[in-house]
Coordinates of C-alpha atoms in Angstrom, one line a residue:
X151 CA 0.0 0.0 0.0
X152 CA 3.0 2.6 1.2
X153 CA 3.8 2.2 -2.9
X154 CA 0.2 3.1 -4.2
X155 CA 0.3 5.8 -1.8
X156 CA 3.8 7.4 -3.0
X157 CA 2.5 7.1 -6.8
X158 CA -0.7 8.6 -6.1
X159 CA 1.1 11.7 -3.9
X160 CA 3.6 11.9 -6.6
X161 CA 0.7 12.1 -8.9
X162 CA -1.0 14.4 -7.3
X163 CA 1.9 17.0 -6.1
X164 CA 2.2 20.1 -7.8
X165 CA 5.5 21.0 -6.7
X166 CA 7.5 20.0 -10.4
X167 CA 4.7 21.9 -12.2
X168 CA 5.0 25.1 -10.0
X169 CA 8.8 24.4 -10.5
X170 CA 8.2 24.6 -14.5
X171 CA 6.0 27.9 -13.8
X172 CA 8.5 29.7 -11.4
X173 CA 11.5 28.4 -14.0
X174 CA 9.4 29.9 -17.1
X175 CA 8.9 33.1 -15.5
X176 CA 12.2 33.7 -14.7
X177 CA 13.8 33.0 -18.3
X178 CA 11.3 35.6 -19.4
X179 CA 12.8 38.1 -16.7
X180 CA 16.2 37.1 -18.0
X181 CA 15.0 37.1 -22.1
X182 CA 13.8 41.0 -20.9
X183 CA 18.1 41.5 -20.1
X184 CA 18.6 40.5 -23.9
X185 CA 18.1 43.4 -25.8
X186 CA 20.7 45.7 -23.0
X187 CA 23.0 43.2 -23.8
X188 CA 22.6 43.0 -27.3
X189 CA 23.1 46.8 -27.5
X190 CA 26.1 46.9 -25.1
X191 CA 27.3 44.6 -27.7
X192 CA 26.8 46.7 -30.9
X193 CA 28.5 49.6 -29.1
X194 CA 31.7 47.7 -27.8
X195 CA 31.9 45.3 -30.8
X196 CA 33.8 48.0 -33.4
X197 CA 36.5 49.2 -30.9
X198 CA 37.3 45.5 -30.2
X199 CA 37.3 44.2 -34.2
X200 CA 39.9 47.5 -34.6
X201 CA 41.9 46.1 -31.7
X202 CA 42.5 42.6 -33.5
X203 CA 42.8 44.1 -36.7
X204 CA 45.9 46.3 -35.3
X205 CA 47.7 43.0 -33.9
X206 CA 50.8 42.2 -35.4
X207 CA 50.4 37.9 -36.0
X208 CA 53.8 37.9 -35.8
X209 CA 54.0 39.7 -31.9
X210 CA 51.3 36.8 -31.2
X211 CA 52.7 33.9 -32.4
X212 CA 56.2 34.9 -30.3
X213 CA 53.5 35.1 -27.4
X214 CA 52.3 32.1 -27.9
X215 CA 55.2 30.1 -28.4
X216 CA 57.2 31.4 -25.5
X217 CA 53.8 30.4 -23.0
X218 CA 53.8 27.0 -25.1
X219 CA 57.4 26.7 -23.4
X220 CA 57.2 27.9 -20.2
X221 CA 54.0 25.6 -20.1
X222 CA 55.7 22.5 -20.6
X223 CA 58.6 23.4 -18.4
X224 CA 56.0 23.8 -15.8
X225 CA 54.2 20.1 -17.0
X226 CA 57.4 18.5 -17.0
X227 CA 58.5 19.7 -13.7
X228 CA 54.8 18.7 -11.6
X229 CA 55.1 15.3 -13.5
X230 CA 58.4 14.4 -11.9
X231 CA 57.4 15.9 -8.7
X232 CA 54.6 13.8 -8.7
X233 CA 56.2 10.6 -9.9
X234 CA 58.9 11.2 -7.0
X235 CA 55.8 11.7 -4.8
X236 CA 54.0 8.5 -6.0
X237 CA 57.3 6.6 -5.8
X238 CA 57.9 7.5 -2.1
X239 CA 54.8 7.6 -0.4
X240 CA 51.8 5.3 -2.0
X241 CA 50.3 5.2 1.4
X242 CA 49.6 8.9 2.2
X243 CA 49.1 9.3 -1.3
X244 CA 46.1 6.6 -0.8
X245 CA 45.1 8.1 2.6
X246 CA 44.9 11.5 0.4
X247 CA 42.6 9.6 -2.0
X248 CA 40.6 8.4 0.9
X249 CA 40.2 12.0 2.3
X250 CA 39.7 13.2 -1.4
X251 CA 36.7 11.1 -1.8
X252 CA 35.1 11.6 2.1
X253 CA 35.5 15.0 1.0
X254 CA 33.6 15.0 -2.2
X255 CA 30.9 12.7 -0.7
X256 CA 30.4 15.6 1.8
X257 CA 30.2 18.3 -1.1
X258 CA 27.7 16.6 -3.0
X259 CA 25.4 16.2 -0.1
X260 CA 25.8 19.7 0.4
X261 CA 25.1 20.6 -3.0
X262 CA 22.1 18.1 -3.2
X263 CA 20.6 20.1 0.1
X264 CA 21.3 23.3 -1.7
X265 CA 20.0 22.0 -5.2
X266 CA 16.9 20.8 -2.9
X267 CA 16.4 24.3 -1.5
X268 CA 16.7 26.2 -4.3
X269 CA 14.0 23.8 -6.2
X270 CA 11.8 24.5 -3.4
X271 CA 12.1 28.4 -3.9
X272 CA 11.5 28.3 -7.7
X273 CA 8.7 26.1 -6.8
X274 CA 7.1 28.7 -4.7
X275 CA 8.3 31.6 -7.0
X276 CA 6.6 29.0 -9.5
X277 CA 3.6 28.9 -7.0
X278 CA 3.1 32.8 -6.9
X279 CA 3.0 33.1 -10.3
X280 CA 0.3 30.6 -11.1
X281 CA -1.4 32.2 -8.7
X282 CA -1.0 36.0 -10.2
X283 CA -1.8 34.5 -13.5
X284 CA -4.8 32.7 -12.2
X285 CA -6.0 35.9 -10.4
X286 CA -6.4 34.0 -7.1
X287 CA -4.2 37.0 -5.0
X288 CA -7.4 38.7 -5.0
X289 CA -8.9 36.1 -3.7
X290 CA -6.8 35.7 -1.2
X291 CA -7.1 38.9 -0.2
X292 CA -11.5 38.5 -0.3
X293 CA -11.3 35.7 1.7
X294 CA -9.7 37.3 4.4
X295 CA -11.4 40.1 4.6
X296 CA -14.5 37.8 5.2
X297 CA -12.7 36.3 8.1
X298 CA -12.1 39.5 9.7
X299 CA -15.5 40.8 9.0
X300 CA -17.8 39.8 11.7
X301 CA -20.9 36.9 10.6
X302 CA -23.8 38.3 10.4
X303 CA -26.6 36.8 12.6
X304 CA -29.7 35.5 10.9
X305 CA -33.1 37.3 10.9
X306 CA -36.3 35.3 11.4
X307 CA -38.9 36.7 9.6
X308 CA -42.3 36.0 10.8
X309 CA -45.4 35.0 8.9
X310 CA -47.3 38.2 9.0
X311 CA -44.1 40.5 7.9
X312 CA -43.5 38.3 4.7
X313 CA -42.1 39.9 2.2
X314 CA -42.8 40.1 -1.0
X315 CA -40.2 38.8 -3.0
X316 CA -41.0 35.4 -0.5
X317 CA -45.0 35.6 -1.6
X318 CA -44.2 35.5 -4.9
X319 CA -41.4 32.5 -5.0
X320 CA -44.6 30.7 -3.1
X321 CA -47.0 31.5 -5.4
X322 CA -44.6 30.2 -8.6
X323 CA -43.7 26.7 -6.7
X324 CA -47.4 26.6 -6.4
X325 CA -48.0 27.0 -10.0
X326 CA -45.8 24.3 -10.9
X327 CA -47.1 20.9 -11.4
X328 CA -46.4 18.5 -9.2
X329 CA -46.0 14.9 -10.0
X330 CA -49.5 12.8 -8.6
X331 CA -48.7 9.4 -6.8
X332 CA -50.0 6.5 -7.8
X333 CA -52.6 5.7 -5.3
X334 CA -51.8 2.5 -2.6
X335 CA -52.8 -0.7 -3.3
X336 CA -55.2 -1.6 -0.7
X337 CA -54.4 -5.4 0.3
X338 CA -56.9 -7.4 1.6
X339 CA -56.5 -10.2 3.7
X340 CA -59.0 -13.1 3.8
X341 CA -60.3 -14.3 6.8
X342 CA -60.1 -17.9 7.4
X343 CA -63.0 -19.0 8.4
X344 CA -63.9 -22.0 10.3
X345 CA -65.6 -24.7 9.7
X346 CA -69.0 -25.6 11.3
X347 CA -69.6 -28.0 13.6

C-alpha cells in the first residue's frame, strides 16, 4: 500500500509543475536583459574588431610560443614531482585519495541540500505566479477580509411580515405541477374462516 500511496502523492503533487511555472517566468525576466545586452554589444563590438585588426600575428605567435614553453617546463617539472611523490609515499598518497573522496561525498550532499532548496524556492516563486496569472491573489485577499468581518446573525422573519419577493417565490412553486402518486394498493387479507360444527 505505502507504494500506491507514494504514486498517487507523486501524482497528485504540484510542486514540479509550479517548479516549471516559477522556472518559465524567470527566463522571461532574464529574455527581458537581452536586448541591453545585445546593445552593449553593438556599441563595444567596433572598438574591439579595430583592436584585433591592429595585432601584429607575428608579436602573437612569439606570445604564444614562448607560454607553449614555459607551459611544458612547468608540466614536465609537476610530473616528476609527482612521480617522485607517487614513488615514495603510495600510502599517504592513498590516505589522500581516501580524504579526497570523504571530502567529495560531503560536497555533493551539500550541494544536493542546496540544489533541494533552491527547487523548493522556484517552486514557490513558480507557486506565486500561477497564482497571479490565475487571479487568485485577490482572492486571497476576499477571503480574508470575510474572516475578519464579523458573521452576520440570521433574521427570522415572521409570517405576517413576509415579504414580498417570498410571496411570490410561493405562489410560482405553487404553480408548478407536481408529480400525482399512484394511489396504494389496498391489500386485503381473507379471513379464514372456520368450519362448522
Amino acid at each position: 500500500m505505502a507504494i500506491t500511496d507514494d504514486i498517487r502523492k507523486a501524482a497528485t503533487d504540484p510542486t514540479p509543475l509550479y517548479f516549471l511555472a516559477g522556472t518559465a517566468d524567470l527566463a522571461v525576466q532574464q529574455a527581458k536583459k537581452v536586448p541591453g545586452l545585445v546593445e552593449q554589444i553593438r556599441t563595444e563590438a567596433p572598438a574591439r574588431i579595430e583592436t584585433v585588426k591592429n595585432i601584429d600575428p607575428n608579436a602573437v605567435q612569439e606570445k604564444a610560443t614562448i607560454r607553449a614553453k614555459e607551459a611544458q617546463e612547468t608540466i614536465q617539472t609537476k610530473v616528476t614531482e609527482f612521480i617522485s611523490i607517487l614513488d615514495t609515499d603510495l600510502k599517504k598518497l592513498g590516505e589522500s585519495a581516501q580524504d579526497l573522496a570523504l571530502r567529495g561525498v560531503g560536497v555533493a550532499a551539500e550541494y544536493a541540500v542546496k540544489a533541494k532548496e533552491t527547487y523548493e524556492k522556484v517552486a514557490e516563486h513558480g507557486e506565486q505566479t500561477v497564482k497571479t496569472w490565475r487571479g487568485e491573489a485577490a482572492e486571497e485577499i476576499e477571503e480574508l477580509a470575510i474572516a475578519v468581518e464579523p458573521k452576520a446573525e440570521p433574521v427570522e422573519v415572521r409570517s405576517e411580515e413576509r415579504p414580498a419577493a417570498a410571496a411570490a417565490a410561493e405562489s410560482a412553486s405553487a404553480k408548478k405541477p407536481v408529480a400525482k402518486k399512484a394511489p396504494a394498493r389496498k391489500v386485503t387479507a381473507k379471513k379464514a374462516t372456520q368450519p362448522a360444527k
